[in-house]
């Protein structure tokens, strides 16, 4: 016998702009933060273009350093990593 009045509570799908989507298992303490960040990225709100511009500029300048300047190159790489890992 068919169920003409199924319980559909809780079955609404979130509206993702970019599709297809995949489910992931995350530790509970960070799950809400990851989901919030994912929704921001999906909507295009996760703009890090200024950080990326700084990274590109630093790496471009590092390319102009002479090959035997390992310490200077490492310093520039550390700057880039600081930009990329700042929260």
mmCIF file of C-alpha atoms in Angstrom:
data_model
loop_
_atom_site.group_PDB
_atom_site.id
_atom_site.type_symbol
_atom_site.label_atom_id
_atom_site.label_comp_id
_atom_site.label_asym_id
_atom_site.label_seq_id
_atom_site.Cartn_x
_atom_site.Cartn_y
_atom_site.Cartn_z
ATOM 1 C CA UNK A 1 0.000 0.000 0.000
ATOM 2 C CA UNK A 2 1.508 3.365 -0.972
ATOM 3 C CA UNK A 3 2.047 6.057 1.635
ATOM 4 C CA UNK A 4 0.190 9.105 0.324
ATOM 5 C CA UNK A 5 1.306 11.329 3.210
ATOM 6 C CA UNK A 6 4.983 10.573 3.792
ATOM 7 C CA UNK A 7 6.883 12.328 6.550
ATOM 8 C CA UNK A 8 9.311 14.562 4.641
ATOM 9 C CA UNK A 9 10.427 16.601 7.647
ATOM 10 C CA UNK A 10 14.180 17.041 7.629
ATOM 11 C CA UNK A 11 14.586 16.017 3.996
ATOM 12 C CA UNK A 12 15.047 19.482 2.514
ATOM 13 C CA UNK A 13 18.334 19.801 0.649
ATOM 14 C CA UNK A 14 20.669 22.754 1.243
ATOM 15 C CA UNK A 15 21.009 25.091 -1.683
ATOM 16 C CA UNK A 16 24.538 24.722 -3.066
ATOM 17 C CA UNK A 17 25.524 26.828 -6.048
ATOM 18 C CA UNK A 18 28.405 24.635 -7.174
ATOM 19 C CA UNK A 19 27.348 21.076 -7.905
ATOM 20 C CA UNK A 20 27.783 18.152 -7.629
ATOM 21 C CA UNK A 21 28.388 18.032 -3.886
ATOM 22 C CA UNK A 22 29.933 15.322 -1.700
ATOM 23 C CA UNK A 23 29.308 14.404 1.921
ATOM 24 C CA UNK A 24 32.308 14.364 4.267
ATOM 25 C CA UNK A 25 32.843 13.076 7.773
ATOM 26 C CA UNK A 26 34.413 15.694 10.032
ATOM 27 C CA UNK A 27 35.283 15.838 13.709
ATOM 28 C CA UNK A 28 32.382 17.446 15.581
ATOM 29 C CA UNK A 29 34.410 20.303 17.100
ATOM 30 C CA UNK A 30 35.258 21.724 13.656
ATOM 31 C CA UNK A 31 32.283 20.555 11.580
ATOM 32 C CA UNK A 32 30.221 23.740 11.958
ATOM 33 C CA UNK A 33 33.188 25.979 11.116
ATOM 34 C CA UNK A 34 34.070 23.926 8.047
ATOM 35 C CA UNK A 35 30.459 23.955 6.832
ATOM 36 C CA UNK A 36 30.191 27.725 7.350
ATOM 37 C CA UNK A 37 33.421 28.277 5.439
ATOM 38 C CA UNK A 38 32.273 25.929 2.657
ATOM 39 C CA UNK A 39 29.017 27.860 2.255
ATOM 40 C CA UNK A 40 30.984 31.133 2.071
ATOM 41 C CA UNK A 41 33.214 29.710 -0.642
ATOM 42 C CA UNK A 42 30.181 28.358 -2.486
ATOM 43 C CA UNK A 43 28.594 31.810 -2.482
ATOM 44 C CA UNK A 44 31.838 33.481 -3.514
ATOM 45 C CA UNK A 45 32.270 35.305 -0.189
ATOM 46 C CA UNK A 46 35.587 33.613 0.627
ATOM 47 C CA UNK A 47 37.657 36.293 -1.101
ATOM 48 C CA UNK A 48 41.352 35.923 -0.440
ATOM 49 C CA UNK A 49 42.497 37.690 -3.590
ATOM 50 C CA UNK A 50 44.552 40.286 -1.681
ATOM 51 C CA UNK A 51 46.417 37.519 0.144
ATOM 52 C CA UNK A 52 47.014 35.730 -3.137
ATOM 53 C CA UNK A 53 48.245 38.958 -4.708
ATOM 54 C CA UNK A 54 50.760 39.318 -1.874
ATOM 55 C CA UNK A 55 51.864 35.709 -2.329
ATOM 56 C CA UNK A 56 52.296 36.116 -6.082
ATOM 57 C CA UNK A 57 54.241 39.347 -5.644
ATOM 58 C CA UNK A 58 56.560 37.824 -3.028
ATOM 59 C CA UNK A 59 57.217 34.722 -5.108
ATOM 60 C CA UNK A 60 57.838 36.796 -8.222
ATOM 61 C CA UNK A 61 60.411 38.865 -6.342
ATOM 62 C CA UNK A 62 61.998 35.676 -4.987
ATOM 63 C CA UNK A 63 62.487 34.468 -8.560
ATOM 64 C CA UNK A 64 64.760 37.439 -9.231
ATOM 65 C CA UNK A 65 67.168 36.465 -6.441
ATOM 66 C CA UNK A 66 70.436 34.855 -7.528
ATOM 67 C CA UNK A 67 70.613 31.073 -7.306
ATOM 68 C CA UNK A 68 73.209 31.101 -4.529
ATOM 69 C CA UNK A 69 71.040 33.153 -2.154
ATOM 70 C CA UNK A 70 69.375 30.227 -0.373
ATOM 71 C CA UNK A 71 68.860 32.132 2.870
ATOM 72 C CA UNK A 72 67.094 35.012 1.115
ATOM 73 C CA UNK A 73 64.871 32.635 -0.825
ATOM 74 C CA UNK A 74 63.954 30.764 2.360
ATOM 75 C CA UNK A 75 63.005 34.081 3.982
ATOM 76 C CA UNK A 76 60.672 34.875 1.081
ATOM 77 C CA UNK A 77 59.138 31.408 1.242
ATOM 78 C CA UNK A 78 58.535 31.873 4.983
ATOM 79 C CA UNK A 79 56.732 35.160 4.237
ATOM 80 C CA UNK A 80 54.500 33.391 1.735
ATOM 81 C CA UNK A 81 53.734 30.583 4.155
ATOM 82 C CA UNK A 82 52.808 33.107 6.861
ATOM 83 C CA UNK A 83 50.386 34.804 4.456
ATOM 84 C CA UNK A 84 48.827 31.498 3.420
ATOM 85 C CA UNK A 85 48.480 30.129 6.954
ATOM 86 C CA UNK A 86 47.137 33.216 8.697
ATOM 87 C CA UNK A 87 43.626 32.549 9.801
#
